[in-house]
Coordinates of C-alpha atoms in Angstrom, one line a residue:
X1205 CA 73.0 -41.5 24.2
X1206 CA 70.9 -43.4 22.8
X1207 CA 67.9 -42.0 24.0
X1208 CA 68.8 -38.8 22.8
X1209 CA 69.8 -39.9 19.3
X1210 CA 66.2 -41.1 18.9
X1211 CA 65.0 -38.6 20.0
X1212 CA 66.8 -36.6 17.3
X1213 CA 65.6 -39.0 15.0
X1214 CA 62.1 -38.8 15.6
X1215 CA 61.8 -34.9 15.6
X1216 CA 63.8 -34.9 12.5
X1217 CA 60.9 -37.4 11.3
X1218 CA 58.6 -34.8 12.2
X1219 CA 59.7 -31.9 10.8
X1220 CA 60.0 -33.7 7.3
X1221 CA 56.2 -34.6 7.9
X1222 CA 55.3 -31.3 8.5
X1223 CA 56.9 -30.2 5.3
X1224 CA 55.1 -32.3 3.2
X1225 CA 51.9 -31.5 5.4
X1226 CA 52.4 -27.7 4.5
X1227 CA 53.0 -28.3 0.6
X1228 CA 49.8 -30.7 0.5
X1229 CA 47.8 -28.1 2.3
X1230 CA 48.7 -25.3 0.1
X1231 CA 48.4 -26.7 -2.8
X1232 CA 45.6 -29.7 -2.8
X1233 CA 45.8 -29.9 -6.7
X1234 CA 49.4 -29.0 -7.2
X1235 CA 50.9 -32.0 -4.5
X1236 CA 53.0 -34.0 -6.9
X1237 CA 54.1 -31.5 -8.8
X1238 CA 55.2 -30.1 -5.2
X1239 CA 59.4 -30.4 -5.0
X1240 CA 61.0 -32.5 -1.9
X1241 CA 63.5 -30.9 0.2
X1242 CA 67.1 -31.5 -1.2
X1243 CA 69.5 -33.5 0.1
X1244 CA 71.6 -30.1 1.5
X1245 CA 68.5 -29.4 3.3
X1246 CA 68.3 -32.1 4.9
X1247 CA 71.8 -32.0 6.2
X1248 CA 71.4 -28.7 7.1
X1249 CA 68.8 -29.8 9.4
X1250 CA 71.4 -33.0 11.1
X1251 CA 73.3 -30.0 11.7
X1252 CA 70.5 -28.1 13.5
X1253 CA 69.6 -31.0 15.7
X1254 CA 71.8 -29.9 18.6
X1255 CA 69.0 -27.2 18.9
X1256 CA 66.7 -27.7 22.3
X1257 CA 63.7 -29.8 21.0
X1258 CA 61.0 -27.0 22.4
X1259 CA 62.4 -24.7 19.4
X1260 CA 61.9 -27.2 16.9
X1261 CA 58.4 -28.4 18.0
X1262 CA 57.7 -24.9 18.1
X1263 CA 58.5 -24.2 14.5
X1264 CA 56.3 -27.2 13.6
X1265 CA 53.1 -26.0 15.5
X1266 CA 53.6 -22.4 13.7
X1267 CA 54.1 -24.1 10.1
X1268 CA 50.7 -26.2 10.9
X1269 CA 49.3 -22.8 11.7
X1270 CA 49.9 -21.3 8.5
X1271 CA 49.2 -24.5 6.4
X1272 CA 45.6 -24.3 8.1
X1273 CA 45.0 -20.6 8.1
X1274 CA 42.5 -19.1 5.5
X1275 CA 44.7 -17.6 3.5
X1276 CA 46.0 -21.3 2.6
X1277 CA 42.5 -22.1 2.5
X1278 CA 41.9 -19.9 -0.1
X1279 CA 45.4 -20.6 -2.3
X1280 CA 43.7 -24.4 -2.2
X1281 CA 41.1 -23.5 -4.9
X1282 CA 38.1 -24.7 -2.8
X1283 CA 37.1 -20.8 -2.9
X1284 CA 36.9 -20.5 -6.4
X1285 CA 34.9 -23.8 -6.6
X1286 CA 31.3 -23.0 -7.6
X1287 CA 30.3 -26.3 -6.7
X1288 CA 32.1 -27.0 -2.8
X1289 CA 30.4 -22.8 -1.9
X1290 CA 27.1 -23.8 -3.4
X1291 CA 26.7 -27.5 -1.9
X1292 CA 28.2 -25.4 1.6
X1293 CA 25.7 -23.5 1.6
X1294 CA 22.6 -25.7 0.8
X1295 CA 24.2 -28.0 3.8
X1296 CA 24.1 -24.8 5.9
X1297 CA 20.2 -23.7 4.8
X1298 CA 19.4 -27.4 5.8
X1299 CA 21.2 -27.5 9.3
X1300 CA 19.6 -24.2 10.1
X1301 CA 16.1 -25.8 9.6
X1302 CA 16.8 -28.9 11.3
X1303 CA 18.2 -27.0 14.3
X1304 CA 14.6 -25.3 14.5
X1305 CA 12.6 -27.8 14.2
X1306 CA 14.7 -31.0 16.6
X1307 CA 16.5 -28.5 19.2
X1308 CA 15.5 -25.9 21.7
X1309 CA 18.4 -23.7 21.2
X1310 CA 17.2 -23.5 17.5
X1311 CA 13.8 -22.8 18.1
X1312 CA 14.8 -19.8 20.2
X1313 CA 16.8 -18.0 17.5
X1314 CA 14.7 -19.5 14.2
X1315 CA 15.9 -21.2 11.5
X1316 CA 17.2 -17.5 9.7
X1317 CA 19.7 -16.7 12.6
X1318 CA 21.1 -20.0 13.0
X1319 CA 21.3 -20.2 9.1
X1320 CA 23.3 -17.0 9.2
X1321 CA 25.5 -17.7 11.7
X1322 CA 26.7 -20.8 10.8
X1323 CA 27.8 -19.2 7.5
X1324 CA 29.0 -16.0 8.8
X1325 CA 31.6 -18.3 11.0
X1326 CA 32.8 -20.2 8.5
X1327 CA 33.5 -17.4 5.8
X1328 CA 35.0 -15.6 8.8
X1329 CA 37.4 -18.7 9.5
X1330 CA 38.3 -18.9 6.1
X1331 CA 36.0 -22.6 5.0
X1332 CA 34.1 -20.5 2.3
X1333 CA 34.4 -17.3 0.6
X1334 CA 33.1 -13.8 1.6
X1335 CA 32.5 -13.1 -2.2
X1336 CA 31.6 -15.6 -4.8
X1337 CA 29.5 -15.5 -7.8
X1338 CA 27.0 -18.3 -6.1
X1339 CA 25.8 -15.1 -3.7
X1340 CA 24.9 -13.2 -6.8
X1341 CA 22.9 -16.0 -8.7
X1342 CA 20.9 -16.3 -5.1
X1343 CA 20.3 -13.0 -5.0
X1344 CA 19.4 -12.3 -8.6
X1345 CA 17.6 -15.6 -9.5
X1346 CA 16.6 -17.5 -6.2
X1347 CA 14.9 -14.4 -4.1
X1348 CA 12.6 -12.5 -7.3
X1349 CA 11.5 -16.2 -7.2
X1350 CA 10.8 -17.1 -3.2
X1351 CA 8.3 -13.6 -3.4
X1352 CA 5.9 -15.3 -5.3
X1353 CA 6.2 -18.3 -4.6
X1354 CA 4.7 -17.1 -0.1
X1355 CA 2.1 -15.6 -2.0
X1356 CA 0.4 -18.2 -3.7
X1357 CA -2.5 -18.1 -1.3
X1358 CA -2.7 -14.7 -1.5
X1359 CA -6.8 -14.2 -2.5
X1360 CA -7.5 -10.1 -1.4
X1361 CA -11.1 -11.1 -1.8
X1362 CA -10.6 -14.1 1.3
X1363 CA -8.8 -11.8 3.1
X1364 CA -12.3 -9.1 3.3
X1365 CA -14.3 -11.8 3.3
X1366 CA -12.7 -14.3 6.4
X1367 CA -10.5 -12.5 8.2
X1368 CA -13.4 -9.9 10.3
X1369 CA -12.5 -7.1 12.1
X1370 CA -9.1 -8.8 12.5
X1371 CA -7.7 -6.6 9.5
X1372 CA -8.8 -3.6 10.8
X1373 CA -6.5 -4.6 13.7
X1374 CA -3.6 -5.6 11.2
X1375 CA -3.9 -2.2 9.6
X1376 CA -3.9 -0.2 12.4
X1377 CA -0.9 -2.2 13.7
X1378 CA 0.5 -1.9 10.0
X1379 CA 0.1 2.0 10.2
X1380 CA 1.3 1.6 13.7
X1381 CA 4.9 0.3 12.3
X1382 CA 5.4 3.1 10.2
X1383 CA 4.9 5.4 12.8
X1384 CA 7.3 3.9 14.9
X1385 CA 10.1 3.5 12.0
X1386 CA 9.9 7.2 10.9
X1387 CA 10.0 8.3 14.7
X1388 CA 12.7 5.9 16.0
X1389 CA 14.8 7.2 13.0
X1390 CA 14.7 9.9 13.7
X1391 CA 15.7 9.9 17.4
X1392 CA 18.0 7.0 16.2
X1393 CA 19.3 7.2 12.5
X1394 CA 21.8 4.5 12.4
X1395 CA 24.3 7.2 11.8
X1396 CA 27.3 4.0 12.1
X1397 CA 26.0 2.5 9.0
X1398 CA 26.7 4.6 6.9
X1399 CA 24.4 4.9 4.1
X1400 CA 23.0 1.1 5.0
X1401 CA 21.3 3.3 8.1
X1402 CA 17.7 4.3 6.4
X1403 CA 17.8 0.9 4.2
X1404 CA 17.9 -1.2 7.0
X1405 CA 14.8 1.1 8.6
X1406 CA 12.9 0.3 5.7
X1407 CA 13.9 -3.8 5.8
X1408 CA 13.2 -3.7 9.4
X1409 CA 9.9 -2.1 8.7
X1410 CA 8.8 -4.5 6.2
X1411 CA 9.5 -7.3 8.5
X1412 CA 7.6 -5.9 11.3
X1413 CA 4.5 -5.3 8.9
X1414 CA 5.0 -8.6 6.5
X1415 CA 7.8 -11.0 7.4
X1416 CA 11.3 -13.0 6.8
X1417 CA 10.5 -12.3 2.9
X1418 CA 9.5 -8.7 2.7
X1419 CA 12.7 -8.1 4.6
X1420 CA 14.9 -10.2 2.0
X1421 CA 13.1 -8.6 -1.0
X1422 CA 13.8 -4.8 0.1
X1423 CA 17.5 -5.9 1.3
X1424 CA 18.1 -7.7 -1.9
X1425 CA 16.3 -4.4 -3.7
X1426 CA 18.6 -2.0 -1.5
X1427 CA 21.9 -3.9 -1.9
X1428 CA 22.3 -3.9 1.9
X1429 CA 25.3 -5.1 3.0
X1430 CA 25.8 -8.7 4.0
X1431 CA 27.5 -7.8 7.8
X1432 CA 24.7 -5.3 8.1
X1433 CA 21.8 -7.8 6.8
X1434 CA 23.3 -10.5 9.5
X1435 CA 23.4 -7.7 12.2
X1436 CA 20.0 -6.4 11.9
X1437 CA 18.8 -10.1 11.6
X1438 CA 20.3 -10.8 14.7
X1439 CA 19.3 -8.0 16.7
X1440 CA 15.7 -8.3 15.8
X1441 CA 15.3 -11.7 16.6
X1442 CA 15.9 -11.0 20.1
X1443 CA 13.9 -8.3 20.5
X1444 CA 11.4 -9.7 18.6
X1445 CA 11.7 -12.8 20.7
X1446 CA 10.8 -10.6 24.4
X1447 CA 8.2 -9.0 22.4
X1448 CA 6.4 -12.4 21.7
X1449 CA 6.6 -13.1 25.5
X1450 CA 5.0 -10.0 26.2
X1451 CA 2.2 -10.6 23.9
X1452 CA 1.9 -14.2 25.1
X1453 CA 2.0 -12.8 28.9
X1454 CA -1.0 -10.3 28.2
X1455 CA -3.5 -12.3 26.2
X1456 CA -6.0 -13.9 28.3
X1457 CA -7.1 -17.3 26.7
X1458 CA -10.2 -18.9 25.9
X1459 CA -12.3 -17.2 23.3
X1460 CA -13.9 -14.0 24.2
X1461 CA -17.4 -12.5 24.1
X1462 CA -16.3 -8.8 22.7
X1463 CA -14.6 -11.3 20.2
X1464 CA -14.3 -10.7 16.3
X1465 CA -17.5 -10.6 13.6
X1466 CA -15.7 -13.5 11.4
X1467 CA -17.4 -14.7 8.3
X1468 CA -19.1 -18.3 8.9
X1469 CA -17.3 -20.0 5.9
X1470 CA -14.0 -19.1 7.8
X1471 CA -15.5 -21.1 10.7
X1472 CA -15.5 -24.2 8.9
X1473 CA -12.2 -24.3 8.2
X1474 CA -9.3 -25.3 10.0
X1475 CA -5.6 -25.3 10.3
X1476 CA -2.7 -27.3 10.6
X1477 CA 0.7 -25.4 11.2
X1478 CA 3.8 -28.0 10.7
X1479 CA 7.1 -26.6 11.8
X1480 CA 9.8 -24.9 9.5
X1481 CA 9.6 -26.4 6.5
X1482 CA 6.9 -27.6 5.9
X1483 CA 3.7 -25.7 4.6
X1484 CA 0.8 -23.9 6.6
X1485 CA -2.1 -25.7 5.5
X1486 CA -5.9 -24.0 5.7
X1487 CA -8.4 -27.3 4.2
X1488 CA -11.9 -27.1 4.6
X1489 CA -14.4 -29.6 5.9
X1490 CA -14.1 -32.7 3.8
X1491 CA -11.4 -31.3 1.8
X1492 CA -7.9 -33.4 2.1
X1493 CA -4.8 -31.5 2.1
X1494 CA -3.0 -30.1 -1.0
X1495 CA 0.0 -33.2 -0.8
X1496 CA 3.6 -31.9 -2.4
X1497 CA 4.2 -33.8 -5.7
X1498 CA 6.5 -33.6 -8.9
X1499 CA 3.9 -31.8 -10.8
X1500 CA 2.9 -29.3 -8.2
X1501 CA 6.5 -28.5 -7.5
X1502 CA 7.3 -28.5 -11.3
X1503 CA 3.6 -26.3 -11.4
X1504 CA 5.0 -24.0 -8.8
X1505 CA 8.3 -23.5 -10.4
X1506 CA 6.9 -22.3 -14.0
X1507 CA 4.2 -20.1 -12.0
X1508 CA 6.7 -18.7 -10.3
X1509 CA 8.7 -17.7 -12.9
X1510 CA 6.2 -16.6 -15.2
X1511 CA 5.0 -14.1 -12.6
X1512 CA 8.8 -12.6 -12.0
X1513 CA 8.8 -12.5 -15.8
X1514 CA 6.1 -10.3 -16.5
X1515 CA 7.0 -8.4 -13.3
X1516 CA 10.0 -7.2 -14.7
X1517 CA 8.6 -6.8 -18.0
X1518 CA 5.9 -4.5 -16.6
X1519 CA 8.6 -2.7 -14.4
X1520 CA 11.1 -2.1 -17.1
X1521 CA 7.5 -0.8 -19.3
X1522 CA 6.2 1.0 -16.2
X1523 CA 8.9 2.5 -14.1
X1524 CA 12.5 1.2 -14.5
X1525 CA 14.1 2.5 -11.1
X1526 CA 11.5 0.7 -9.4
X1527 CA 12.5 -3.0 -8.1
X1528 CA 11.2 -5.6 -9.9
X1529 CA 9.8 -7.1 -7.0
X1530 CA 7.5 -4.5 -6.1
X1531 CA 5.8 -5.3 -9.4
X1532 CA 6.1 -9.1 -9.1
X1533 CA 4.4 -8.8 -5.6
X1534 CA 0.8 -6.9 -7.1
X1535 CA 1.2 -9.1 -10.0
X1536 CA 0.9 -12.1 -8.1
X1537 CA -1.5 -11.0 -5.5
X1538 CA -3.8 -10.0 -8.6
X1539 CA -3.2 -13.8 -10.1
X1540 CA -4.3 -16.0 -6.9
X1541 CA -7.5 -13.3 -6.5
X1542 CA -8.5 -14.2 -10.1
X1543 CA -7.7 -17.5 -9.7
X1544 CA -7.7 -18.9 -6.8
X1545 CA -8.4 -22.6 -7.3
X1546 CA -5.0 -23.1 -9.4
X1547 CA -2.7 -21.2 -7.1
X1548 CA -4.6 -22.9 -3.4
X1549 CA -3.6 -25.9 -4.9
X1550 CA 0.6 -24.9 -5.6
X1551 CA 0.7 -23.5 -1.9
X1552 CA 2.2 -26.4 -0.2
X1553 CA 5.0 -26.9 -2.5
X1554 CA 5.1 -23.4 -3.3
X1555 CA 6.1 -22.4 0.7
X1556 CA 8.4 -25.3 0.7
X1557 CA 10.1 -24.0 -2.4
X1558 CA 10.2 -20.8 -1.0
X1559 CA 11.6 -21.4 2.5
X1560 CA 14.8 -23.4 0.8
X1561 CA 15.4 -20.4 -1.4
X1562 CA 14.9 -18.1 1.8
X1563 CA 17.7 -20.2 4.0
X1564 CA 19.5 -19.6 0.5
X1565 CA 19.5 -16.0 1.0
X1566 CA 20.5 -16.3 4.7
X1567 CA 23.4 -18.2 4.3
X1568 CA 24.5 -16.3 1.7
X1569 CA 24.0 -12.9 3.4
X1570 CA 26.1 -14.9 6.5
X1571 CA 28.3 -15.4 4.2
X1572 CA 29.2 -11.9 2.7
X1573 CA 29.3 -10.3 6.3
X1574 CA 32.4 -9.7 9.1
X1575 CA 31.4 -11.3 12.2
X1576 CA 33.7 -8.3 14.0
X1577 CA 31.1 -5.6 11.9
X1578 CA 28.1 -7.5 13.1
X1579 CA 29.4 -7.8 16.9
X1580 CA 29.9 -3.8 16.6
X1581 CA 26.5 -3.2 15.0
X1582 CA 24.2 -5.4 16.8
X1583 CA 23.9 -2.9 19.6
X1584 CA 22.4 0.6 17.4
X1585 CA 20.4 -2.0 15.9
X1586 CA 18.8 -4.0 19.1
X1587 CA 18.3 -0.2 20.8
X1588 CA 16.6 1.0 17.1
X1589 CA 14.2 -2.1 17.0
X1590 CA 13.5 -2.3 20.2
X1591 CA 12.0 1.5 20.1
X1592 CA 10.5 1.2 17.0
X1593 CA 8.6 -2.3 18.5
X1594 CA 7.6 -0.1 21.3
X1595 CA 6.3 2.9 19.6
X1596 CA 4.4 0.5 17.3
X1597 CA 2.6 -1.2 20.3
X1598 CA 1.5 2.0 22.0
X1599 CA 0.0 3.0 18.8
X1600 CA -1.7 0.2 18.2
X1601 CA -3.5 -0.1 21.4
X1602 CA -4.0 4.0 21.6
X1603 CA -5.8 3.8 18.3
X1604 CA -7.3 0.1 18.4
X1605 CA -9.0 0.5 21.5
X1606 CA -9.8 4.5 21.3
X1607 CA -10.8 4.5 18.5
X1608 CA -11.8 1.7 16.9
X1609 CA -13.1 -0.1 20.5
X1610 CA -11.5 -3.5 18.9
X1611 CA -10.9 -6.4 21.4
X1612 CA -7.5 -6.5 23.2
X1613 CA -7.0 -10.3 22.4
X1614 CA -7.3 -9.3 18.5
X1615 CA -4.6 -6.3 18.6
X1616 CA -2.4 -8.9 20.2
X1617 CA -2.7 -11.5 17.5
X1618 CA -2.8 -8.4 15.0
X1619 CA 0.3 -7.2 16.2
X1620 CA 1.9 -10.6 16.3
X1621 CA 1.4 -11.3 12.7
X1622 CA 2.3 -7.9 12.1
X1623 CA 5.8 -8.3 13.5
X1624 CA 6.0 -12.2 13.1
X1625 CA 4.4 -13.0 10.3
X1626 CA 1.3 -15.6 9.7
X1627 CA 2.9 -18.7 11.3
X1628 CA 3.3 -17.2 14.5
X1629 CA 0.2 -15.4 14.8
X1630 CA -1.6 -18.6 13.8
X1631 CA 0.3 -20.8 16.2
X1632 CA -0.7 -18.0 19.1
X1633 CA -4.2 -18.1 18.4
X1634 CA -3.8 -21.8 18.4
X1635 CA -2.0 -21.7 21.9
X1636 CA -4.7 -19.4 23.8
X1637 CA -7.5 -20.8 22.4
X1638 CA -8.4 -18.5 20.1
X1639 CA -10.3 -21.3 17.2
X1640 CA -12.5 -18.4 15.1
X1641 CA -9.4 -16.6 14.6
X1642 CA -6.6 -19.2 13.9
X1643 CA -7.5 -18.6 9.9
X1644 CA -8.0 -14.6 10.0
X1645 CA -4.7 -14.9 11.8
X1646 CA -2.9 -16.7 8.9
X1647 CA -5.1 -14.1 6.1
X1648 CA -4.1 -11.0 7.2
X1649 CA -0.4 -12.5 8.1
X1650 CA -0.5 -13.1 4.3
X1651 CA -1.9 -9.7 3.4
X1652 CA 0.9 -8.6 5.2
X1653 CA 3.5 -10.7 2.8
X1654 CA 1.5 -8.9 -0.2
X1655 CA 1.9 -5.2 0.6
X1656 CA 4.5 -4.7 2.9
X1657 CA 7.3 -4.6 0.6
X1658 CA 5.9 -1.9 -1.9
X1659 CA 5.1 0.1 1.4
X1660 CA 8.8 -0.4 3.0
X1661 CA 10.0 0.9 0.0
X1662 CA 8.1 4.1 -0.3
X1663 CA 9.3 5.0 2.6
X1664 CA 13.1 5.5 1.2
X1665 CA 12.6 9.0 0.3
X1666 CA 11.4 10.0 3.6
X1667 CA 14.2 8.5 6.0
X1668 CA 16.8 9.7 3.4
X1669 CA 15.5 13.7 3.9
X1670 CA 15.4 13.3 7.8
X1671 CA 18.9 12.5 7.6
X1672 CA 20.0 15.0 5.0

């Protein structure tokens, strides 16, 4: 008897714990002010001890449930807290870049997808929002900012000058992208998104011609939505991944004889590519390299928004249903060509700034997204660009090599910094060998950041009449 009578006794206990568990949980702020269970209650409950213990223990697992489920979550205030989704989501951008650069599981999916999937998990378990007014200031303040902020070192005249008959391959794989997006729309339109379907085409076409950054600028300009921006994100990355192993797989290493006509003053240059994170760092012989300080990150700041400034001042003069962006993009390009002493020395802090407020976006756009939506859309959108990849490669090498008799080594490194960007056509030409074109690699990767944006976006009209 007595046994049982403590037994009694301790899951009376328990229940009374779980009571006050449940208020507290509810109502983090609201706890004192929380009332205690009369004393009729609590004899109701003597009475209901003759019960089999299973059904009480039961009833306290499924109150714990609903104390910890998101919708309790939410009633706690932490959602409406400006500061706890901000500080989230800057813990989030920075996990996402230390995964890259200190684990091999991060380095496969890059710092963007791990950034996004962290957040899309926890707004889809309830620990932050899928709407707050931090997502907004990101998008409205934080991205217009991170475009010129990757094109600091974008001098046109370097580009011509340096980066050979390199460009020529970057153009031809740049007009090779476009083909492939207006074809592989049309066989496959995206019909399940919905009017997302051509805006992701153009975002997916600006990353394969520019990068990470032309893709945030035309989703940000095309209010894509967040599931959709993580889905697409998500799908490209792993066929964008194969992709690099084919590349990696065809290019013979060593440098070649049928090589590149690249400018001597490129030759005396060289490159050091950090991980994620850090900058991309081109110093010439005898030069030291541009160090990150308070004054070049407070220099980089005020240039950045200056630029964005008179961006939208010239778009609002100029064409007001045109993005801002677009604008802020030439504007800046012009700027480092006319002077490109102040902006060479801003680009180190400038692409630190820049990545932080790109991991921003990502998180953010995690954020905003249903991880169901993104399981269901991944599959249209790995088939889409995996055909549009495709199409782009066969283009490149029909016309490259037909053509334009160009080297097969340099339509491979074209066609990696078309579709990767300049960091990872750099660190190919690094891996195979390739020394002369290490910096025409990292040039026309940046040409890339300064036009494909403005050519994304022209092709809206297009993609929205082949599905009309």
């Amino acid at each position: 008897m007595s046994q049982n009578a403590n037994s009694r006794r301790t899951s009376l206990h328990l229940m009374l714990w779980t009571t006050i568990l449940v208020a507290a949980t509810r109502n983090v702020n609201g706890f004192l002010s929380a009332p205690m269970p009369s004393v009729q209650k609590v004899r109701h409950r003597h009475q209901t001890l003759t019960q089999p213990i299973t059904q009480q223990h039961d009833r306290s697992v499924m109150t714990l449930k609903a104390a910890i489920s998101p919708s309790s979550l939410a009633t706690s205030g932490l959602h409406g807290d400006i500061n706890f989704v901000l500080t989230t989501l800057l813990i989030v951008s920075a996990s996402g870049i230390a995964m890259e650069q200190k684990t091999t599981f991060g380095k496969a999916l890059s710092a963007p997808l791990v950034t996004m999937l962290i957040s899309l998990v926890l707004a889809n378990v309830g620990i932050i929002p899928f709407k707050s007014p931090v997502y907004g200031l990101i998008n409205k303040y934080l991205v217009p900012l991170a475009v010129p902020l990757f094109l600091f070192d974008s001098d046109i005249r370097r580009v011509i000058r340096d980066a050979g008959s390199l460009l020529i391959a970057f153009i031809v794989g740049a007009v090779s992208t476009i083909i492939g997006t207006i074809a592989t729309f049309s066989l496959i339109p995206l019909t399940s998104l919905g009017e997302d379907g051509w805006k992701v085409a153009c975002a997916l076409n600006s990353r394969h011609i520019g990068g990470a950054i032309n893709f945030v600028a035309v989703a940000d300009t095309l209010n894509i939505d967040g599931s959709v921006v993580s889905a697409a994100i998500a799908a490209d990355n792993v066929v964008v991944a194969l992709y690099f192993a084919l590349l990696f797989y065809l290019a013979k290493a060593g440098e070649s004889e049928t090589g590149a006509k690249i400018s001597s003053s490129s030759k005396e240059e060289t490159l050091n590519l950090p991980s994620l994170g850090d900058d991309i760092i081109v110093v010439a012989n005898g030069e030291t390299p541009n160090q990150i300080t308070t004054s070049s990150i407070a220099y980089s700041i005020a240039s950045a928004s200056c630029l964005v400034t008179i961006g939208e001042l010239l778009t609002r003069a100029i064409c007001p249903s045109l993005s801002s962006m677009v604008i802020t993009s030439i504007v800046t390009v012009l700027a480092a060509t006319i002077q490109p002493k102040w902006f060479r020395k801003l680009r180190s802090s400038g692409s630190a700034i820049g990545i932080v407020f790109l991991q921003l976006f990502f998180a953010a756009s995690g954020a905003s997204g249903s991880l169901l939506l993104v399981l269901r859309r991944a599959p249209s959108l790995v088939a889409f660009s995996m055909m549009q990849i495709a199409i782009h490669f066969v283009f490149l090498i029909g016309i490259g090599r037909g053509i334009f008799r160009l080297d097969p080594n340099e339509l491979y490194l074209a066609s990696n910094a078309n579709v990767g960007g300049p960091t990872t056509a750099a660190a190919m030409a690094q891996a195979k060998e390739w020394n002369r074109l290490t910096l025409p690699a990292l040039l026309v990767g940046v040409f890339g950041y300064a036009t494909a944006t403005a050519l994304s976006l022209s092709l809206g009209p297009l993609l929205t009449r082949i599905v009309a």
